mmCIF file of C-alpha atoms in Angstrom:
data_model
loop_
_atom_site.group_PDB
_atom_site.id
_atom_site.type_symbol
_atom_site.label_atom_id
_atom_site.label_comp_id
_atom_site.label_asym_id
_atom_site.label_seq_id
_atom_site.Cartn_x
_atom_site.Cartn_y
_atom_site.Cartn_z
ATOM 1 C CA MET O 28 -33.372 23.806 -39.277
ATOM 2 C CA THR O 29 -35.589 24.200 -42.349
ATOM 3 C CA ARG O 30 -37.873 21.871 -44.252
ATOM 4 C CA ASP O 31 -37.674 21.535 -48.022
ATOM 5 C CA GLY O 32 -40.351 19.369 -49.617
ATOM 6 C CA GLY O 33 -40.720 17.418 -46.400
ATOM 7 C CA ALA O 34 -36.974 16.893 -45.953
ATOM 8 C CA THR O 35 -35.276 18.376 -42.911
ATOM 9 C CA LYS O 36 -32.265 20.577 -43.682
ATOM 10 C CA LEU O 37 -29.721 21.579 -41.063
ATOM 11 C CA THR O 38 -27.764 24.830 -40.950
ATOM 12 C CA ASP O 39 -24.625 24.942 -38.823
ATOM 13 C CA VAL O 40 -24.503 27.665 -36.185
ATOM 14 C CA VAL O 41 -21.244 26.402 -34.687
ATOM 15 C CA ARG O 42 -19.597 23.134 -35.716
ATOM 16 C CA LEU O 43 -16.577 21.969 -33.732
ATOM 17 C CA MET O 44 -14.536 18.787 -33.710
ATOM 18 C CA ARG O 45 -12.447 17.851 -30.712
ATOM 19 C CA VAL O 46 -10.332 14.679 -30.792
ATOM 20 C CA ASN O 47 -10.398 13.682 -27.122
ATOM 21 C CA ARG O 48 -9.486 9.988 -27.493
ATOM 22 C CA LEU O 49 -11.919 8.969 -24.782
ATOM 23 C CA GLY O 50 -11.217 5.362 -25.739
ATOM 24 C CA GLN O 51 -7.530 5.576 -24.792
ATOM 25 C CA GLY O 52 -6.582 2.278 -23.134
ATOM 26 C CA VAL O 53 -10.134 0.897 -22.991
ATOM 27 C CA ASP O 54 -9.293 -2.054 -25.229
ATOM 28 C CA ALA O 55 -6.568 -3.181 -22.802
ATOM 29 C CA THR O 56 -7.950 -2.118 -19.411
ATOM 30 C CA GLY O 57 -11.724 -1.995 -19.852
ATOM 31 C CA ARG O 58 -11.699 1.424 -18.153
ATOM 32 C CA LEU O 59 -11.746 5.054 -19.219
ATOM 33 C CA ALA O 60 -8.354 6.574 -18.387
ATOM 34 C CA PRO O 61 -8.307 9.589 -16.015
ATOM 35 C CA GLU O 62 -6.495 11.763 -18.558
ATOM 36 C CA ALA O 63 -9.004 10.806 -21.280
ATOM 37 C CA LEU O 64 -11.893 11.748 -19.001
ATOM 38 C CA GLN O 65 -10.194 15.065 -18.205
ATOM 39 C CA ARG O 66 -9.796 15.898 -21.912
ATOM 40 C CA THR O 67 -13.439 15.031 -22.546
ATOM 41 C CA PHE O 68 -14.688 17.099 -19.611
ATOM 42 C CA GLU O 69 -12.663 20.104 -20.794
ATOM 43 C CA ALA O 70 -14.327 19.826 -24.214
ATOM 44 C CA ALA O 71 -17.742 19.526 -22.543
ATOM 45 C CA ASP O 72 -17.054 22.720 -20.582
ATOM 46 C CA GLU O 73 -16.295 24.483 -23.868
ATOM 47 C CA TYR O 74 -19.506 23.160 -25.425
ATOM 48 C CA ALA O 75 -21.522 24.207 -22.369
ATOM 49 C CA ALA O 76 -20.310 27.774 -22.806
ATOM 50 C CA LEU O 77 -21.301 27.740 -26.491
ATOM 51 C CA ILE O 78 -24.721 26.313 -25.663
ATOM 52 C CA ARG O 79 -25.337 29.184 -23.238
ATOM 53 C CA GLU O 80 -23.997 31.754 -25.695
ATOM 54 C CA HIS O 81 -26.257 30.654 -28.549
ATOM 55 C CA GLY O 82 -29.326 29.806 -26.480
ATOM 56 C CA ALA O 83 -29.769 26.207 -27.592
ATOM 57 C CA GLU O 84 -33.212 24.970 -26.598
ATOM 58 C CA HIS O 85 -32.565 21.244 -26.769
ATOM 59 C CA ILE O 86 -29.450 19.206 -25.993
ATOM 60 C CA ARG O 87 -28.794 15.607 -26.938
ATOM 61 C CA PHE O 88 -25.493 14.067 -25.821
ATOM 62 C CA VAL O 89 -24.636 10.729 -27.424
ATOM 63 C CA ALA O 90 -21.778 8.480 -26.325
ATOM 64 C CA THR O 91 -20.508 5.581 -28.397
ATOM 65 C CA SER O 92 -17.966 2.754 -28.390
ATOM 66 C CA ALA O 93 -15.553 3.748 -25.612
ATOM 67 C CA SER O 94 -18.309 4.402 -23.091
ATOM 68 C CA ARG O 95 -20.161 1.236 -24.087
ATOM 69 C CA ASP O 96 -17.116 -0.868 -23.250
ATOM 70 C CA ALA O 97 -15.902 0.885 -20.074
ATOM 71 C CA GLU O 98 -16.718 -0.474 -16.634
ATOM 72 C CA ASN O 99 -16.335 3.007 -15.081
ATOM 73 C CA ARG O 100 -18.688 4.740 -17.510
ATOM 74 C CA ALA O 101 -20.752 6.033 -14.567
ATOM 75 C CA GLU O 102 -17.897 8.434 -13.807
ATOM 76 C CA PHE O 103 -18.108 9.693 -17.370
ATOM 77 C CA THR O 104 -21.898 10.101 -17.373
ATOM 78 C CA ALA O 105 -21.834 11.928 -14.024
ATOM 79 C CA GLY O 106 -19.223 14.386 -15.310
ATOM 80 C CA ILE O 107 -21.229 15.159 -18.439
ATOM 81 C CA ARG O 108 -24.469 15.507 -16.478
ATOM 82 C CA GLU O 109 -22.795 18.008 -14.150
ATOM 83 C CA ARG O 110 -21.508 20.124 -17.039
ATOM 84 C CA LEU O 111 -24.383 20.001 -19.527
ATOM 85 C CA GLY O 112 -27.408 19.189 -17.400
ATOM 86 C CA VAL O 113 -28.428 16.204 -19.523
ATOM 87 C CA GLU O 114 -27.962 12.473 -19.187
ATOM 88 C CA PRO O 115 -25.503 11.124 -21.780
ATOM 89 C CA GLU O 116 -27.117 8.459 -23.924
ATOM 90 C CA VAL O 117 -24.775 5.501 -24.270
ATOM 91 C CA ILE O 118 -26.235 4.196 -27.510
ATOM 92 C CA SER O 119 -25.961 0.748 -29.040
ATOM 93 C CA GLY O 120 -23.809 0.006 -32.044
ATOM 94 C CA ASP O 121 -26.943 -0.428 -34.154
ATOM 95 C CA GLU O 122 -28.264 3.017 -33.243
ATOM 96 C CA GLU O 123 -24.839 4.527 -33.842
ATOM 97 C CA ALA O 124 -24.843 2.976 -37.300
ATOM 98 C CA ALA O 125 -28.333 4.301 -38.103
ATOM 99 C CA LEU O 126 -27.447 7.834 -36.961
ATOM 100 C CA SER O 127 -24.260 7.817 -39.035
ATOM 101 C CA PHE O 128 -26.184 6.685 -42.107
ATOM 102 C CA ALA O 129 -28.845 9.360 -41.624
ATOM 103 C CA GLY O 130 -26.223 12.078 -41.269
ATOM 104 C CA ALA O 131 -24.104 10.982 -44.227
ATOM 105 C CA THR O 132 -26.971 10.492 -46.648
ATOM 106 C CA SER O 133 -28.840 13.657 -45.657
ATOM 107 C CA VAL O 134 -26.638 15.718 -47.999
ATOM 108 C CA LEU O 135 -25.913 13.248 -50.807
ATOM 109 C CA GLY O 136 -28.984 13.898 -52.939
ATOM 110 C CA SER O 137 -31.112 11.291 -54.672
ATOM 111 C CA ASP O 138 -29.686 7.811 -55.026
ATOM 112 C CA ASN O 139 -32.258 6.690 -57.635
ATOM 113 C CA GLY O 140 -32.822 3.515 -55.664
ATOM 114 C CA ALA O 141 -29.134 2.626 -55.470
ATOM 115 C CA LYS O 142 -27.856 0.957 -52.323
ATOM 116 C CA THR O 143 -25.352 3.041 -50.404
ATOM 117 C CA LEU O 144 -22.844 1.554 -47.976
ATOM 118 C CA VAL O 145 -21.848 4.075 -45.299
ATOM 119 C CA VAL O 146 -18.727 3.305 -43.266
ATOM 120 C CA ASP O 147 -18.205 5.336 -40.083
ATOM 121 C CA LEU O 148 -14.660 4.722 -38.875
ATOM 122 C CA GLY O 149 -14.183 5.895 -35.295
ATOM 123 C CA GLY O 150 -11.694 5.464 -32.505
ATOM 124 C CA GLY O 151 -13.108 2.334 -30.939
ATOM 125 C CA SER O 152 -15.632 1.052 -33.451
ATOM 126 C CA THR O 153 -16.508 1.041 -37.131
ATOM 127 C CA GLU O 154 -20.090 0.949 -38.358
ATOM 128 C CA PHE O 155 -21.197 -0.561 -41.667
ATOM 129 C CA VAL O 156 -24.660 0.529 -42.831
ATOM 130 C CA LEU O 157 -26.327 -0.451 -46.113
ATOM 131 C CA GLY O 158 -29.450 1.338 -47.231
ATOM 132 C CA THR O 159 -31.271 3.580 -49.637
ATOM 133 C CA SER O 160 -31.993 7.277 -49.131
ATOM 134 C CA ASP O 161 -34.848 6.651 -46.717
ATOM 135 C CA THR O 162 -34.326 3.109 -45.429
ATOM 136 C CA VAL O 163 -31.595 1.295 -43.503
ATOM 137 C CA LEU O 164 -31.506 -2.239 -44.866
ATOM 138 C CA ALA O 165 -28.776 -3.711 -42.657
ATOM 139 C CA ALA O 166 -26.228 -2.472 -40.138
ATOM 140 C CA LYS O 167 -23.363 -3.828 -38.076
ATOM 141 C CA SER O 168 -21.080 -2.197 -35.505
ATOM 142 C CA THR O 169 -17.619 -3.716 -35.012
ATOM 143 C CA ASP O 170 -14.968 -3.326 -32.308
ATOM 144 C CA MET O 171 -12.506 -1.918 -34.814
ATOM 145 C CA GLY O 172 -11.209 1.643 -34.722
ATOM 146 C CA CYS O 173 -8.087 3.738 -35.111
ATOM 147 C CA VAL O 174 -7.368 4.034 -31.369
ATOM 148 C CA ARG O 175 -8.197 0.416 -30.584
ATOM 149 C CA PHE O 176 -6.074 -0.954 -33.447
ATOM 150 C CA THR O 177 -3.148 1.374 -32.752
ATOM 151 C CA GLU O 178 -2.980 0.099 -29.181
ATOM 152 C CA ARG O 179 -3.611 -3.499 -30.206
ATOM 153 C CA HIS O 180 -1.302 -3.775 -33.222
ATOM 154 C CA LEU O 181 0.697 -0.746 -34.410
ATOM 155 C CA THR O 182 2.959 -0.141 -31.427
ATOM 156 C CA SER O 183 6.156 0.844 -33.285
ATOM 157 C CA ASN O 184 6.999 4.199 -34.866
ATOM 158 C CA PRO O 185 6.596 3.597 -37.767
ATOM 159 C CA PRO O 186 4.878 0.198 -37.541
ATOM 160 C CA THR O 187 6.681 -2.928 -38.682
ATOM 161 C CA GLU O 188 5.529 -5.030 -41.610
ATOM 162 C CA ALA O 189 4.659 -7.850 -39.182
ATOM 163 C CA GLN O 190 2.435 -5.495 -37.148
ATOM 164 C CA ILE O 191 0.764 -4.246 -40.331
ATOM 165 C CA ALA O 192 0.092 -7.787 -41.532
ATOM 166 C CA LEU O 193 -1.530 -8.784 -38.225
ATOM 167 C CA ALA O 194 -3.638 -5.623 -38.195
ATOM 168 C CA ARG O 195 -4.776 -6.141 -41.781
ATOM 169 C CA GLY O 196 -5.700 -9.734 -41.009
ATOM 170 C CA ASP O 197 -7.755 -8.528 -38.054
ATOM 171 C CA VAL O 198 -9.598 -6.044 -40.294
ATOM 172 C CA LEU O 199 -10.381 -8.779 -42.815
ATOM 173 C CA ASP O 200 -11.696 -10.996 -40.008
ATOM 174 C CA MET O 201 -13.965 -8.162 -38.865
ATOM 175 C CA ILE O 202 -15.270 -7.653 -42.407
ATOM 176 C CA ALA O 203 -15.992 -11.391 -42.666
ATOM 177 C CA ARG O 204 -18.147 -11.126 -39.523
ATOM 178 C CA VAL O 205 -19.964 -8.105 -40.972
ATOM 179 C CA LEU O 206 -20.948 -10.159 -44.021
ATOM 180 C CA SER O 207 -23.236 -12.345 -41.924
ATOM 181 C CA THR O 208 -25.393 -9.265 -41.259
ATOM 182 C CA VAL O 209 -24.672 -6.740 -44.002
ATOM 183 C CA PRO O 210 -24.595 -7.938 -47.651
ATOM 184 C CA LEU O 211 -21.672 -5.765 -48.709
ATOM 185 C CA ALA O 212 -21.719 -7.262 -52.209
ATOM 186 C CA GLU O 213 -25.040 -5.490 -52.858
ATOM 187 C CA ALA O 214 -23.540 -2.004 -52.442
ATOM 188 C CA ASP O 215 -23.732 0.336 -55.438
ATOM 189 C CA ARG O 216 -21.707 3.140 -53.875
ATOM 190 C CA LEU O 217 -19.454 3.592 -50.860
ATOM 191 C CA VAL O 218 -19.441 6.616 -48.550
ATOM 192 C CA GLY O 219 -16.906 7.131 -45.766
ATOM 193 C CA VAL O 220 -17.353 9.451 -42.798
ATOM 194 C CA ALA O 221 -15.423 10.620 -39.717
ATOM 195 C CA GLY O 222 -11.966 12.011 -39.111
ATOM 196 C CA THR O 223 -9.786 9.157 -40.306
ATOM 197 C CA ILE O 224 -11.424 9.104 -43.718
ATOM 198 C CA THR O 225 -11.496 12.885 -44.124
ATOM 199 C CA THR O 226 -7.794 12.985 -43.219
ATOM 200 C CA VAL O 227 -6.898 10.275 -45.747
ATOM 201 C CA THR O 228 -8.829 12.325 -48.309
ATOM 202 C CA ALA O 229 -7.010 15.523 -47.338
ATOM 203 C CA HIS O 230 -3.717 13.670 -47.837
ATOM 204 C CA ALA O 231 -4.802 12.339 -51.232
ATOM 205 C CA LEU O 232 -5.693 15.914 -52.266
ATOM 206 C CA SER O 233 -2.405 17.338 -50.857
ATOM 207 C CA LEU O 234 -4.335 20.158 -49.180
ATOM 208 C CA PRO O 235 -2.329 23.093 -47.785
ATOM 209 C CA GLU O 236 -4.584 23.028 -44.710
ATOM 210 C CA TYR O 237 -7.614 21.138 -43.466
ATOM 211 C CA SER O 238 -10.664 22.293 -45.428
ATOM 212 C CA ALA O 239 -14.035 20.657 -44.888
ATOM 213 C CA GLU O 240 -15.329 22.413 -47.994
ATOM 214 C CA ALA O 241 -12.600 20.918 -50.176
ATOM 215 C CA ILE O 242 -12.987 17.457 -48.656
ATOM 216 C CA HIS O 243 -16.766 17.059 -48.553
ATOM 217 C CA GLY O 244 -18.174 15.201 -51.542
ATOM 218 C CA THR O 245 -14.757 14.231 -52.913
ATOM 219 C CA GLU O 246 -14.844 10.955 -54.804
ATOM 220 C CA LEU O 247 -11.540 9.103 -55.007
ATOM 221 C CA ASP O 248 -10.823 5.980 -56.970
ATOM 222 C CA ILE O 249 -9.410 3.030 -55.092
ATOM 223 C CA SER O 250 -5.855 3.481 -56.321
ATOM 224 C CA ARG O 251 -5.673 7.014 -54.883
ATOM 225 C CA ILE O 252 -7.094 5.846 -51.568
ATOM 226 C CA ASP O 253 -4.613 2.960 -51.467
ATOM 227 C CA GLN O 254 -1.694 5.279 -52.143
ATOM 228 C CA ALA O 255 -2.707 7.928 -49.597
ATOM 229 C CA ALA O 256 -3.465 5.359 -46.905
ATOM 230 C CA ALA O 257 -0.199 3.490 -47.468
ATOM 231 C CA GLU O 258 1.800 6.710 -47.202
ATOM 232 C CA LEU O 259 0.167 7.677 -43.894
ATOM 233 C CA LEU O 260 0.572 4.157 -42.543
ATOM 234 C CA HIS O 261 4.325 4.033 -43.218
ATOM 235 C CA MET O 262 5.195 7.549 -41.990
ATOM 236 C CA ASP O 263 6.766 8.035 -38.590
ATOM 237 C CA ARG O 264 5.142 10.280 -35.999
ATOM 238 C CA ASP O 265 7.158 13.398 -36.874
ATOM 239 C CA GLU O 266 6.275 13.114 -40.558
ATOM 240 C CA ARG O 267 2.563 12.793 -39.768
ATOM 241 C CA ALA O 268 2.670 15.690 -37.302
ATOM 242 C CA ALA O 269 4.209 17.940 -39.969
ATOM 243 C CA LEU O 270 1.307 17.499 -42.376
ATOM 244 C CA PRO O 271 -0.633 20.807 -42.535
ATOM 245 C CA TYR O 272 -4.071 19.142 -42.411
ATOM 246 C CA MET O 273 -3.310 16.723 -39.563
ATOM 247 C CA HIS O 274 -5.274 17.293 -36.342
ATOM 248 C CA PRO O 275 -2.874 16.977 -33.365
ATOM 249 C CA GLY O 276 -5.151 14.455 -31.697
ATOM 250 C CA ARG O 277 -5.026 12.203 -34.754
ATOM 251 C CA VAL O 278 -1.249 12.057 -35.235
ATOM 252 C CA ASP O 279 -0.717 8.880 -33.212
ATOM 253 C CA VAL O 280 -3.676 6.917 -34.579
ATOM 254 C CA ILE O 281 -4.047 7.886 -38.246
ATOM 255 C CA GLY O 282 -1.839 5.012 -39.427
ATOM 256 C CA ALA O 283 -4.193 2.379 -38.042
ATOM 257 C CA GLY O 284 -7.215 4.293 -39.305
ATOM 258 C CA ALA O 285 -5.727 4.552 -42.796
ATOM 259 C CA LEU O 286 -5.004 0.819 -42.839
ATOM 260 C CA ILE O 287 -8.580 0.001 -41.801
ATOM 261 C CA TRP O 288 -10.081 2.283 -44.460
ATOM 262 C CA GLN O 289 -7.791 1.010 -47.203
ATOM 263 C CA THR O 290 -8.610 -2.602 -46.379
ATOM 264 C CA ILE O 291 -12.365 -1.943 -46.289
ATOM 265 C CA VAL O 292 -12.330 -0.116 -49.634
ATOM 266 C CA ASP O 293 -10.313 -2.861 -51.316
ATOM 267 C CA ARG O 294 -12.516 -5.638 -49.909
ATOM 268 C CA VAL O 295 -15.781 -3.927 -50.884
ATOM 269 C CA SER O 296 -14.469 -3.517 -54.426
ATOM 270 C CA GLU O 297 -13.626 -7.227 -54.533
ATOM 271 C CA LEU O 298 -17.013 -8.250 -53.156
ATOM 272 C CA THR O 299 -18.877 -6.113 -55.706
ATOM 273 C CA ASP O 300 -16.741 -7.420 -58.600
ATOM 274 C CA GLY O 301 -15.415 -3.921 -59.168
ATOM 275 C CA ARG O 302 -18.841 -2.252 -59.365
ATOM 276 C CA VAL O 303 -17.702 -0.096 -56.439
ATOM 277 C CA SER O 304 -14.426 1.330 -57.732
ATOM 278 C CA SER O 305 -14.322 4.553 -55.710
ATOM 279 C CA ALA O 306 -15.439 6.071 -52.419
ATOM 280 C CA ILE O 307 -17.115 9.356 -51.553
ATOM 281 C CA THR O 308 -16.008 11.271 -48.470
ATOM 282 C CA SER O 309 -18.690 13.028 -46.435
ATOM 283 C CA GLU O 310 -18.064 15.648 -43.764
ATOM 284 C CA HIS O 311 -21.599 14.983 -42.550
ATOM 285 C CA ASP O 312 -21.815 12.079 -40.160
ATOM 286 C CA ILE O 313 -23.238 10.931 -36.845
ATOM 287 C CA LEU O 314 -23.324 14.536 -35.557
ATOM 288 C CA ASP O 315 -25.816 15.415 -38.300
ATOM 289 C CA GLY O 316 -27.796 12.258 -37.562
ATOM 290 C CA ILE O 317 -28.017 13.232 -33.898
ATOM 291 C CA ALA O 318 -29.103 16.779 -34.770
ATOM 292 C CA LEU O 319 -31.767 15.474 -37.157
ATOM 293 C CA SER O 320 -33.089 13.104 -34.491
ATOM 294 C CA ALA O 321 -33.262 15.953 -31.973
ATOM 295 C CA ALA O 322 -35.025 18.200 -34.493
ATOM 296 C CA ARG O 323 -37.680 15.576 -35.095
#
């Protein structure tokens, strides 16, 4: 961590992403599945080893949508406490939104007073945050994510048109609820974060492999996002798995995530009368927001 003119700058020592799908089945059962807990604990063991190796002095563990909704979350928190020696913080949707905004905007540069809408599209929830470079103006967390919507709607391989229509209608309903809290029509630019959106961007760029450097900061117009998202949505599982930039843990849920992102982008463009005609992809997200909060 360094400070530049009062701003905190982060430098990655090790940056890992593990798609554990902790929220598997939570939407239907209200409980964290044993196999999802096992995957998460295995990742925590790996992180514990890295923490020891690099001598980290402070640990903050943040848990989001799946753990908020699960009635057996005590089993999850006990397992993390045993492995990392810290109490997992099951944060609210509002705090999740604020952390995502802080992480995404920390590397975007000056906005000259423009209002930025950050959308963090996760497995169980999606956060909408409107703000300027130093102020969150409004935020809303929704129970809408790629895992939740795959299990709720897109159950065929590939999904049927009827399933897609119901899912899209559900996304539009969620956006309508967001409008009561977040004035999306005031957005001057749109930034998307998290794995679904970076994967849609990788597909739009036809990357030969996943490259955070190539993806970060990419600005795509709506037509390219629509095309890439539609292609991912209509592929079958084998076609998605064969894509060189597709994380194995995202193969089953990227279709729903792509549909959600496409629908959000299109609706924001409509609400802003076309002022927002593109979206920027950021590889910096809630993880950076958490690290900044710990550094402070």
